[in-house]
mmCIF file of C-alpha atoms in Angstrom:
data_model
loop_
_atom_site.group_PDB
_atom_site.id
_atom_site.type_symbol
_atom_site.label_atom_id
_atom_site.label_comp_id
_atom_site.label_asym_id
_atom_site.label_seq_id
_atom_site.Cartn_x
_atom_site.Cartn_y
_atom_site.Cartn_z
ATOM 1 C CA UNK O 8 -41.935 54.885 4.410
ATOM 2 C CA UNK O 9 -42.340 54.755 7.945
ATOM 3 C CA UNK O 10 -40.093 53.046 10.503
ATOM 4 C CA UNK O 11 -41.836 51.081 13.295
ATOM 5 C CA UNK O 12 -39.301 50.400 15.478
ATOM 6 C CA UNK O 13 -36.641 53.454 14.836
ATOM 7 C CA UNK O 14 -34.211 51.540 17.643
ATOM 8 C CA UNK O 15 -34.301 48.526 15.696
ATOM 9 C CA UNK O 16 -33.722 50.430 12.808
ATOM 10 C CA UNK O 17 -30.440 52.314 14.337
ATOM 11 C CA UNK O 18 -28.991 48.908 16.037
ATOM 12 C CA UNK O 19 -28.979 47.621 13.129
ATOM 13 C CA UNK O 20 -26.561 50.596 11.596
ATOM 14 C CA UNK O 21 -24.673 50.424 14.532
ATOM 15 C CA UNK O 22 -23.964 46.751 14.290
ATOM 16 C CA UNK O 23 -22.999 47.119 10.473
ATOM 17 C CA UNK O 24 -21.025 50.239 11.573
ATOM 18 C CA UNK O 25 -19.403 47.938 14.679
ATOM 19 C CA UNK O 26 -18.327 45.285 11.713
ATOM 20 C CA UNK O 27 -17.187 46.977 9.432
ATOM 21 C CA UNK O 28 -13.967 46.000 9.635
ATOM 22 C CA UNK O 29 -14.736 42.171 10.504
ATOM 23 C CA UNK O 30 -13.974 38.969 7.893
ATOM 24 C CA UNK O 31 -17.504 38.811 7.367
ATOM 25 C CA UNK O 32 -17.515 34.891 6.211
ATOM 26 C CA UNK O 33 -14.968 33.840 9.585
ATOM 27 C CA UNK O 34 -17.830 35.811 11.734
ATOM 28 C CA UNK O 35 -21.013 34.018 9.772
ATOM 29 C CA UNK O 36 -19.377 30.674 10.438
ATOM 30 C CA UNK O 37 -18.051 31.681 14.197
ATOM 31 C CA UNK O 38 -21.979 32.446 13.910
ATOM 32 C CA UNK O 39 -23.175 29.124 12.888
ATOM 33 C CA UNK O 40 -21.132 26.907 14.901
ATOM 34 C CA UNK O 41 -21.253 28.680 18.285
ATOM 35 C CA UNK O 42 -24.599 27.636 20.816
ATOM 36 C CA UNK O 43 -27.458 29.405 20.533
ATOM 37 C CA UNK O 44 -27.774 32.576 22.692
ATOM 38 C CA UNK O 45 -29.134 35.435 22.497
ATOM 39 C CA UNK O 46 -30.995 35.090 19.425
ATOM 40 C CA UNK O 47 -32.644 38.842 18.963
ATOM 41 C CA UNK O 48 -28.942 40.324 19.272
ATOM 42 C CA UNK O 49 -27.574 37.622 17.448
ATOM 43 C CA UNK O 50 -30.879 38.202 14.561
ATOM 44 C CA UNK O 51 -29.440 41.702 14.113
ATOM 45 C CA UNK O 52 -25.879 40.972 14.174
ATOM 46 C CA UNK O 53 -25.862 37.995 11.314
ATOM 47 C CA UNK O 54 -28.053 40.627 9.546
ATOM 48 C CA UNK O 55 -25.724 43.187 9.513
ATOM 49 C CA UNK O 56 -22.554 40.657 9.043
ATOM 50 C CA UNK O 57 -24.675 39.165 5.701
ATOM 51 C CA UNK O 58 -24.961 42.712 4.402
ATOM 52 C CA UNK O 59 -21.870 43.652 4.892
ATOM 53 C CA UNK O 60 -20.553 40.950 3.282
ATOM 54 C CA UNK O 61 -22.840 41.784 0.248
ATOM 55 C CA UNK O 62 -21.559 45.075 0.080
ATOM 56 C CA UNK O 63 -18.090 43.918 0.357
ATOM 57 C CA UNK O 64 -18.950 41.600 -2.601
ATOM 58 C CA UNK O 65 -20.527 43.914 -4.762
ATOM 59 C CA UNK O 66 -23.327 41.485 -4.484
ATOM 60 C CA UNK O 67 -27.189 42.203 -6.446
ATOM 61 C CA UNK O 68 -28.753 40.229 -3.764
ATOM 62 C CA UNK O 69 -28.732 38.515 -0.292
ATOM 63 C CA UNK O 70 -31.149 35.571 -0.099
ATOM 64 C CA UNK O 71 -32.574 33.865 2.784
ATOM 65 C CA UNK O 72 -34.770 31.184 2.916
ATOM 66 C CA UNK O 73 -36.645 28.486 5.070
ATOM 67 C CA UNK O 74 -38.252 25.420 3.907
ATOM 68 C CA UNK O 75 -41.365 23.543 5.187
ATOM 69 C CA UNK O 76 -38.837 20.988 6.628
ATOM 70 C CA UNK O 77 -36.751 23.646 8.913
ATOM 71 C CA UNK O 78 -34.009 23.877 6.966
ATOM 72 C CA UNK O 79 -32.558 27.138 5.832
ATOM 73 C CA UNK O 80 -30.126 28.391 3.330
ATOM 74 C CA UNK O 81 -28.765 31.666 2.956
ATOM 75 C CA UNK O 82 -26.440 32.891 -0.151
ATOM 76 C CA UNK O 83 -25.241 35.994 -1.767
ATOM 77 C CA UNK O 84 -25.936 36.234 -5.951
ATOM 78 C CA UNK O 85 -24.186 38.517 -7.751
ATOM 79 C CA UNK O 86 -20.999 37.777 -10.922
ATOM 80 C CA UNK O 87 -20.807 34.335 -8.548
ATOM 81 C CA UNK O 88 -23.086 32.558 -5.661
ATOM 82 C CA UNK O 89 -21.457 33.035 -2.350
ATOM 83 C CA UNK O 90 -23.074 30.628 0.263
ATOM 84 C CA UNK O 91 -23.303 31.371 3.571
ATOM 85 C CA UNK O 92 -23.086 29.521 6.589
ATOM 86 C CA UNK O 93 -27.195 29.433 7.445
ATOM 87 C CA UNK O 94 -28.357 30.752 10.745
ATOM 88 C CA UNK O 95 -29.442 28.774 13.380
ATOM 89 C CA UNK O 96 -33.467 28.702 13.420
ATOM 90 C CA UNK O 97 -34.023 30.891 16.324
ATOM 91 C CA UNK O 98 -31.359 33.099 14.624
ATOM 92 C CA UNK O 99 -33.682 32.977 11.629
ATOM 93 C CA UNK O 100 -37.104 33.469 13.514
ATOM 94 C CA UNK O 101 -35.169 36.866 15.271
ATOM 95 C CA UNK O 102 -34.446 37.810 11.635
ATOM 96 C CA UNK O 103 -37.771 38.169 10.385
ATOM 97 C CA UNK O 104 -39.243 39.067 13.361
ATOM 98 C CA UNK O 105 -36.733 42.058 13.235
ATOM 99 C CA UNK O 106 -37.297 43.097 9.589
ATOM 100 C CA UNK O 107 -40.951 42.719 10.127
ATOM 101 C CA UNK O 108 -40.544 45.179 13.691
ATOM 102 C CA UNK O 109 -38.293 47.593 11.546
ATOM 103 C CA UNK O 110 -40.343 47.901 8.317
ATOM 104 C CA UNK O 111 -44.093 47.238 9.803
ATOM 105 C CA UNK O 112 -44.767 44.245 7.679
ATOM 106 C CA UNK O 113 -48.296 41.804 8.203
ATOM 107 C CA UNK O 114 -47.663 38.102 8.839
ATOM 108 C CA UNK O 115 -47.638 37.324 4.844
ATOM 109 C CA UNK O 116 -44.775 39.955 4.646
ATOM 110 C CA UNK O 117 -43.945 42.652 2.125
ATOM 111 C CA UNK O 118 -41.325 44.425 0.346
ATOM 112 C CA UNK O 119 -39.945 47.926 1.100
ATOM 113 C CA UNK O 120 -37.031 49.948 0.438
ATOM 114 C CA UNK O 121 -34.853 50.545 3.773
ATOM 115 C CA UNK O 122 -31.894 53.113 4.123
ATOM 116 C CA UNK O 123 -29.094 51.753 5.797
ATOM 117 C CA UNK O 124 -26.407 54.521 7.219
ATOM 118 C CA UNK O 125 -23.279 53.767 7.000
ATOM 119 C CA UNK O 126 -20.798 55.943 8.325
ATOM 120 C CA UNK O 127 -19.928 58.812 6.066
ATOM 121 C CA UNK O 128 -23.117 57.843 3.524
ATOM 122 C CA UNK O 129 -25.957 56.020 3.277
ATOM 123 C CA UNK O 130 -27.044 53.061 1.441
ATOM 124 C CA UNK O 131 -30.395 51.738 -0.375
ATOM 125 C CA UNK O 132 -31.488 48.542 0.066
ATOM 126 C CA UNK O 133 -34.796 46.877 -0.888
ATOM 127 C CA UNK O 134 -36.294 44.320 1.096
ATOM 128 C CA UNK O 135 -38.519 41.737 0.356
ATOM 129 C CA UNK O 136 -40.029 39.784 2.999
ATOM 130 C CA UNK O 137 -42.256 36.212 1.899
ATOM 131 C CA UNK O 138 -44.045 34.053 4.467
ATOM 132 C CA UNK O 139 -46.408 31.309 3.030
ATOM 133 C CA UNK O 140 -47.384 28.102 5.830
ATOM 134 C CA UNK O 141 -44.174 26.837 7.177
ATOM 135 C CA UNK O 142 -41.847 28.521 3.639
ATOM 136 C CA UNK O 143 -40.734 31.868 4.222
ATOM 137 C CA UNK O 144 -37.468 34.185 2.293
ATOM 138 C CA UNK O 145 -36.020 37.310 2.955
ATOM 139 C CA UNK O 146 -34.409 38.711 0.291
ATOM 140 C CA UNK O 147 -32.502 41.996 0.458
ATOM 141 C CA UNK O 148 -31.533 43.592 -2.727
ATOM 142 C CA UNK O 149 -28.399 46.116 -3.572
ATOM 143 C CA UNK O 150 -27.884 48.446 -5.533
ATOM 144 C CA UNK O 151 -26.551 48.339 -8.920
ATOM 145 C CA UNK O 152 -22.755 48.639 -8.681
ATOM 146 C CA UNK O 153 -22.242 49.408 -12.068
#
């Protein structure tokens, strides 16, 4: 696999690596309900905040998703469905537009594994990235826990 945009890539490890101490679900909902600047840093950071909450969670998956009416949803599956405060929609738009920069994905999308560093190890994830008309979903898978 090769890594378009290796910053990308690395701010994204640093912002997991800057939250890792954080109450993930207070920062997703400070997240939600807070205006709407910023939205590339703030793409990364409620991408790194939702996967660190996965982790925390010992979740299978994170999923994202957008209908054709704007809307999104966002939720964490795993022994129980966590749902998560969803993203504003520039928030969202930064979101894909960052996975697609990081992991070199067309406009339909794709699905690729992607190694997230994480202080003292590394971790790997497999994302999945589904665009179709005004519908798109980002799902990020983790590893078995078992």
């Amino acid at each position: 696999m090769q890594i378009k945009d290796p910053n990308l890539h690395l701010k994204l490890q640093e912002m997991c690596d800057c939250y890792l101490d954080t109450d993930y679900a207070v920062e997703l909902a400070r997240m939600a309900a807070g205006p709407e600047s910023e939205p590339e840093e703030n793409a990364v950071k409620y991408l790194a905040l939702a996967i660190m909450y996965g982790i925390t969670e010992k979740a299978d998956k994170l999923k994202l998703k957008r209908d054709k009416d704007g809307s999104i949803e966002a939720e964490l599956k795993g022994e129980q469905k966590i749902k998560l405060p969803a993203p504003a929609g520039s928030v969202w738009e930064g979101m894909v537009a960052t996975i697609r920069r990081i992991l070199h994905f067309d406009q339909e999308g794709g699905e690729l594994p992607l190694a997230l560093g994480l202080r003292a190890g590394s971790l790997d994830l497999k994302v999945k990235l589904k665009e179709k008309g005004d519908k798109s979903s980002l799902t990020i898978a983790f590893p078995s826990w078992k």
